[in-house]
PDB file of C-alpha atoms in Angstrom:
ATOM      1  CA  MET A   1      21.764 -25.650 -10.567  1.00 96.00           C
ATOM      2  CA  LYS A   2      24.319 -22.272 -11.623  1.00 98.00           C
ATOM      3  CA  LEU A   3      25.526 -22.158 -15.080  1.00 99.00           C
ATOM      4  CA  TYR A   4      27.095 -19.835 -17.072  1.00 99.00           C
ATOM      5  CA  HIS A   5      27.373 -18.722 -20.527  1.00 98.00           C
ATOM      6  CA  GLY A   6      30.101 -16.394 -22.295  1.00 98.00           C
ATOM      7  CA  SER A   7      28.986 -14.137 -24.733  1.00 98.00           C
ATOM      8  CA  ASN A   8      29.769 -10.724 -26.698  1.00 97.00           C
ATOM      9  CA  GLN A   9      26.531  -9.649 -24.697  1.00 97.00           C
ATOM     10  CA  GLU A  10      23.889 -10.161 -21.905  1.00 98.00           C
ATOM     11  CA  ILE A  11      21.140 -12.601 -23.014  1.00 98.00           C
ATOM     12  CA  ILE A  12      18.575 -12.405 -20.912  1.00 98.00           C
ATOM     13  CA  LYS A  13      16.031 -14.945 -22.865  1.00 97.00           C
ATOM     14  CA  PRO A  14      17.918 -17.112 -25.002  1.00 99.00           C
ATOM     15  CA  ASP A  15      16.544 -18.392 -28.567  1.00 98.00           C
ATOM     16  CA  ILE A  16      17.829 -21.402 -30.080  1.00 97.00           C
ATOM     17  CA  ALA A  17      17.167 -20.201 -33.265  1.00 95.00           C
ATOM     18  CA  PHE A  18      20.432 -18.224 -32.680  1.00 94.00           C
ATOM     19  CA  SER A  19      23.009 -20.846 -32.541  1.00 94.00           C
ATOM     20  CA  LYS A  20      25.107 -22.796 -35.027  1.00 91.00           C
ATOM     21  CA  LYS A  21      25.047 -25.829 -36.279  1.00 89.00           C
ATOM     22  CA  PHE A  22      27.995 -27.579 -36.196  1.00 90.00           C
ATOM     23  CA  LEU A  23      28.759 -27.386 -32.996  1.00 91.00           C
ATOM     24  CA  ASP A  24      29.765 -30.721 -29.880  1.00 92.00           C
ATOM     25  CA  PHE A  25      26.144 -31.210 -29.567  1.00 96.00           C
ATOM     26  CA  GLY A  26      24.200 -29.533 -32.062  1.00 95.00           C
ATOM     27  CA  LYS A  27      22.352 -26.462 -32.422  1.00 96.00           C
ATOM     28  CA  GLY A  28      21.142 -25.555 -29.022  1.00 97.00           C
ATOM     29  CA  PHE A  29      21.604 -22.916 -26.211  1.00 98.00           C
ATOM     30  CA  TYR A  30      24.955 -23.902 -24.201  1.00 98.00           C
ATOM     31  CA  LEU A  31      25.830 -23.604 -21.049  1.00 98.00           C
ATOM     32  CA  THR A  32      28.570 -24.948 -18.316  1.00 98.00           C
ATOM     33  CA  SER A  33      28.901 -25.120 -14.846  1.00 97.00           C
ATOM     34  CA  PHE A  34      32.406 -23.787 -14.441  1.00 95.00           C
ATOM     35  CA  GLN A  35      32.750 -20.110 -14.557  1.00 97.00           C
ATOM     36  CA  GLU A  36      36.966 -19.858 -15.611  1.00 94.00           C
ATOM     37  CA  GLN A  37      35.534 -21.799 -18.928  1.00 92.00           C
ATOM     38  CA  ALA A  38      32.825 -19.407 -19.754  1.00 96.00           C
ATOM     39  CA  GLU A  39      34.748 -16.678 -18.741  1.00 96.00           C
ATOM     40  CA  LYS A  40      37.225 -17.984 -21.764  1.00 91.00           C
ATOM     41  CA  TRP A  41      34.418 -18.268 -24.464  1.00 92.00           C
ATOM     42  CA  ALA A  42      33.619 -15.111 -23.658  1.00 97.00           C
ATOM     43  CA  LEU A  43      36.816 -13.632 -24.317  1.00 95.00           C
ATOM     44  CA  ARG A  44      36.865 -15.445 -27.453  1.00 91.00           C
ATOM     45  CA  LYS A  45      33.468 -14.391 -28.902  1.00 93.00           C
ATOM     46  CA  ALA A  46      33.841 -11.030 -28.547  1.00 95.00           C
ATOM     47  CA  ALA A  47      38.008 -10.733 -30.286  1.00 94.00           C
ATOM     48  CA  ARG A  48      35.740 -12.973 -32.379  1.00 92.00           C
ATOM     49  CA  LEU A  49      32.682 -10.857 -33.408  1.00 93.00           C
ATOM     50  CA  SER A  50      33.432  -7.414 -31.195  1.00 91.00           C
ATOM     51  CA  GLY A  51      31.183  -6.755 -28.049  1.00 93.00           C
ATOM     52  CA  ASN A  52      32.366  -6.481 -24.228  1.00 97.00           C
ATOM     53  CA  PRO A  53      33.263 -10.477 -23.283  1.00 98.00           C
ATOM     54  CA  THR A  54      30.233 -11.016 -21.009  1.00 99.00           C
ATOM     55  CA  ILE A  55      29.027 -13.640 -18.472  1.00 99.00           C
ATOM     56  CA  ASN A  56      25.812 -14.656 -18.460  1.00 99.00           C
ATOM     57  CA  VAL A  57      24.299 -16.423 -14.913  1.00 99.00           C
ATOM     58  CA  TYR A  58      21.454 -18.398 -14.577  1.00 99.00           C
ATOM     59  CA  ASN A  59      19.651 -20.971 -12.691  1.00 98.00           C
ATOM     60  CA  LEU A  60      18.397 -24.437 -13.530  1.00 97.00           C
ATOM     61  CA  PRO A  61      16.543 -26.902 -11.417  1.00 94.00           C
ATOM     62  CA  GLU A  62      18.228 -29.765 -10.972  1.00 90.00           C
ATOM     63  CA  ASN A  63      15.453 -32.094 -11.817  1.00 89.00           C
ATOM     64  CA  PHE A  64      14.999 -33.023 -15.740  1.00 87.00           C
ATOM     65  CA  SER A  65      12.046 -35.555 -15.110  1.00 89.00           C
ATOM     66  CA  ASP A  66       9.993 -34.076 -17.414  1.00 92.00           C
ATOM     67  CA  TYR A  67      12.529 -34.073 -20.432  1.00 96.00           C
ATOM     68  CA  LYS A  68      14.265 -36.078 -22.558  1.00 97.00           C
ATOM     69  CA  VAL A  69      18.110 -36.406 -21.569  1.00 97.00           C
ATOM     70  CA  CYS A  70      21.489 -37.283 -22.574  1.00 96.00           C
ATOM     71  CA  SER A  71      24.593 -37.389 -20.137  1.00 96.00           C
ATOM     72  CA  PHE A  72      27.870 -38.339 -21.350  1.00 94.00           C
ATOM     73  CA  GLU A  73      29.656 -39.155 -18.326  1.00 87.00           C
ATOM     74  CA  THR A  74      33.087 -39.509 -19.663  1.00 79.00           C
ATOM     75  CA  GLU A  75      34.546 -39.190 -23.024  1.00 76.00           C
ATOM     76  CA  ASN A  76      33.789 -42.708 -24.092  1.00 79.00           C
ATOM     77  CA  GLU A  77      32.675 -44.516 -27.657  1.00 82.00           C
ATOM     78  CA  LEU A  78      29.519 -43.066 -27.871  1.00 91.00           C
ATOM     79  CA  TRP A  79      30.192 -39.704 -26.394  1.00 88.00           C
ATOM     80  CA  LEU A  80      32.914 -39.527 -29.262  1.00 84.00           C
ATOM     81  CA  ASP A  81      30.279 -40.690 -32.096  1.00 89.00           C
ATOM     82  CA  PHE A  82      27.914 -38.053 -30.989  1.00 94.00           C
ATOM     83  CA  VAL A  83      30.229 -35.262 -30.914  1.00 90.00           C
ATOM     84  CA  CYS A  84      31.443 -36.594 -34.361  1.00 87.00           C
ATOM     85  CA  LYS A  85      27.970 -36.743 -35.610  1.00 92.00           C
ATOM     86  CA  CYS A  86      26.689 -33.298 -34.444  1.00 93.00           C
ATOM     87  CA  ARG A  87      29.787 -31.764 -35.809  1.00 88.00           C
ATOM     88  CA  LYS A  88      29.068 -33.132 -39.868  1.00 89.00           C
ATOM     89  CA  GLY A  89      26.009 -31.496 -39.055  1.00 92.00           C
ATOM     90  CA  GLU A  90      23.831 -34.466 -38.242  1.00 93.00           C
ATOM     91  CA  GLU A  91      20.574 -33.289 -35.997  1.00 91.00           C
ATOM     92  CA  ILE A  92      20.880 -36.713 -34.308  1.00 91.00           C
ATOM     93  CA  ASN A  93      20.435 -34.086 -31.044  1.00 91.00           C
ATOM     94  CA  GLN A  94      16.769 -33.329 -31.772  1.00 93.00           C
ATOM     95  CA  GLN A  95      15.546 -36.430 -30.037  1.00 95.00           C
ATOM     96  CA  PHE A  96      16.732 -34.938 -26.624  1.00 98.00           C
ATOM     97  CA  ASP A  97      15.757 -31.791 -24.644  1.00 98.00           C
ATOM     98  CA  ILE A  98      19.353 -31.437 -23.056  1.00 98.00           C
ATOM     99  CA  VAL A  99      22.412 -32.904 -23.703  1.00 98.00           C
ATOM    100  CA  MET A 100      25.340 -32.866 -21.434  1.00 97.00           C
ATOM    101  CA  GLY A 101      29.121 -34.068 -21.780  1.00 94.00           C
ATOM    102  CA  ARG A 102      33.055 -33.073 -21.918  1.00 87.00           C
ATOM    103  CA  VAL A 103      33.845 -30.368 -24.225  1.00 85.00           C
ATOM    104  CA  ALA A 104      35.243 -30.949 -27.172  1.00 75.00           C
ATOM    105  CA  ASN A 105      37.559 -27.370 -27.088  1.00 66.00           C
ATOM    106  CA  ASP A 106      40.502 -27.160 -30.143  1.00 65.00           C
ATOM    107  CA  ASP A 107      42.708 -29.082 -28.127  1.00 70.00           C
ATOM    108  CA  ILE A 108      40.324 -32.284 -27.915  1.00 71.00           C
ATOM    109  CA  PHE A 109      39.280 -31.732 -31.109  1.00 70.00           C
ATOM    110  CA  LYS A 110      42.779 -31.931 -32.564  1.00 78.00           C
ATOM    111  CA  THR A 111      42.616 -35.121 -31.150  1.00 79.00           C
ATOM    112  CA  ILE A 112      39.316 -36.104 -32.721  1.00 75.00           C
ATOM    113  CA  ASP A 113      40.116 -35.057 -36.322  1.00 79.00           C
ATOM    114  CA  MET A 114      43.531 -37.760 -36.059  1.00 83.00           C
ATOM    115  CA  TYR A 115      40.501 -40.091 -35.928  1.00 81.00           C
ATOM    116  CA  PHE A 116      38.267 -38.470 -38.747  1.00 79.00           C
ATOM    117  CA  LYS A 117      41.233 -38.672 -40.994  1.00 86.00           C
ATOM    118  CA  ASN A 118      42.063 -42.833 -40.112  1.00 86.00           C
ATOM    119  CA  LEU A 119      45.032 -42.125 -38.116  1.00 90.00           C
ATOM    120  CA  TRP A 120      43.982 -43.394 -34.878  1.00 88.00           C
ATOM    121  CA  THR A 121      42.039 -45.539 -33.927  1.00 88.00           C
ATOM    122  CA  LYS A 122      38.838 -44.814 -31.701  1.00 83.00           C
ATOM    123  CA  GLU A 123      40.590 -46.190 -28.523  1.00 85.00           C
ATOM    124  CA  LYS A 124      43.977 -43.916 -28.656  1.00 85.00           C
ATOM    125  CA  VAL A 125      41.533 -40.722 -29.147  1.00 81.00           C
ATOM    126  CA  LEU A 126      39.727 -42.010 -26.262  1.00 78.00           C
ATOM    127  CA  LEU A 127      43.267 -42.747 -24.161  1.00 80.00           C
ATOM    128  CA  GLU A 128      44.851 -39.573 -25.005  1.00 77.00           C
ATOM    129  CA  LEU A 129      40.896 -37.563 -24.124  1.00 70.00           C
ATOM    130  CA  ARG A 130      42.306 -38.530 -20.574  1.00 66.00           C
ATOM    131  CA  TYR A 131      44.592 -35.974 -19.939  1.00 61.00           C
ATOM    132  CA  TYR A 132      43.088 -33.178 -20.569  1.00 62.00           C
ATOM    133  CA  GLN A 133      41.769 -30.852 -18.112  1.00 66.00           C
ATOM    134  CA  GLU A 134      38.212 -31.321 -16.902  1.00 71.00           C
ATOM    135  CA  ASN A 135      35.557 -29.261 -18.460  1.00 84.00           C
ATOM    136  CA  ASN A 136      31.730 -29.821 -19.209  1.00 92.00           C
ATOM    137  CA  GLN A 137      28.651 -28.205 -21.628  1.00 95.00           C
ATOM    138  CA  ILE A 138      25.384 -28.451 -21.058  1.00 97.00           C
ATOM    139  CA  CYS A 139      23.378 -28.280 -24.817  1.00 98.00           C
ATOM    140  CA  ILE A 140      19.878 -27.302 -23.837  1.00 98.00           C
ATOM    141  CA  ILE A 141      17.803 -28.330 -27.380  1.00 97.00           C
ATOM    142  CA  ASN A 142      14.292 -27.508 -26.496  1.00 97.00           C
ATOM    143  CA  GLN A 143      13.375 -23.921 -26.828  1.00 98.00           C
ATOM    144  CA  GLN A 144      10.233 -24.679 -24.220  1.00 97.00           C
ATOM    145  CA  LEU A 145      12.822 -25.908 -21.732  1.00 97.00           C
ATOM    146  CA  ILE A 146      14.417 -22.241 -21.735  1.00 98.00           C
ATOM    147  CA  GLU A 147      11.305 -20.357 -21.617  1.00 97.00           C
ATOM    148  CA  LYS A 148       9.773 -22.551 -18.532  1.00 96.00           C
ATOM    149  CA  GLU A 149      13.255 -23.703 -16.955  1.00 97.00           C
ATOM    150  CA  LEU A 150      15.798 -21.745 -17.356  1.00 98.00           C
ATOM    151  CA  ILE A 151      15.898 -18.385 -15.342  1.00 98.00           C
ATOM    152  CA  PHE A 152      18.536 -15.344 -15.783  1.00 99.00           C
ATOM    153  CA  ILE A 153      20.130 -14.118 -12.196  1.00 99.00           C
ATOM    154  CA  LYS A 154      22.830 -11.349 -13.900  1.00 99.00           C
ATOM    155  CA  SER A 155      25.350 -10.766 -16.187  1.00 99.00           C
ATOM    156  CA  TYR A 156      28.554  -9.486 -15.578  1.00 98.00           C
ATOM    157  CA  THR A 157      31.797  -8.338 -17.971  1.00 98.00           C
ATOM    158  CA  VAL A 158      35.293 -10.288 -17.827  1.00 95.00           C
TER     159      VAL A 158
END
């Protein structure tokens, strides 16, 4: 499958050591199947850190039978709990090689923040999340999987 990573530079060989910890699915290398979403990530990162907004394009085989995969098909209670724990720094993602699901972007995180502050119930948050634009993210946690399976195709600037 073709995947995209938005950055402020070309990344031929991703290294998880450079990843941040307090992200939706914890520390890992993040990709998306949505090119436009990666372009937004690249523009945002380049604006924050300088550099050129760059889209890195990769190929990843779709057969993950040799790996431990956690896939959230929808924003459900399990997804919400997982994202909240990872955003708080809990390393629950370490039991997996890959985690896939929706992005808790700034708009979505505002909704999740209402839950963090005990202003909304889980049910209310999950109901609200249904109205946000479709997106996805694939977080590769296992560096060996990156080295063995993820193939760099090209990069381009936005």
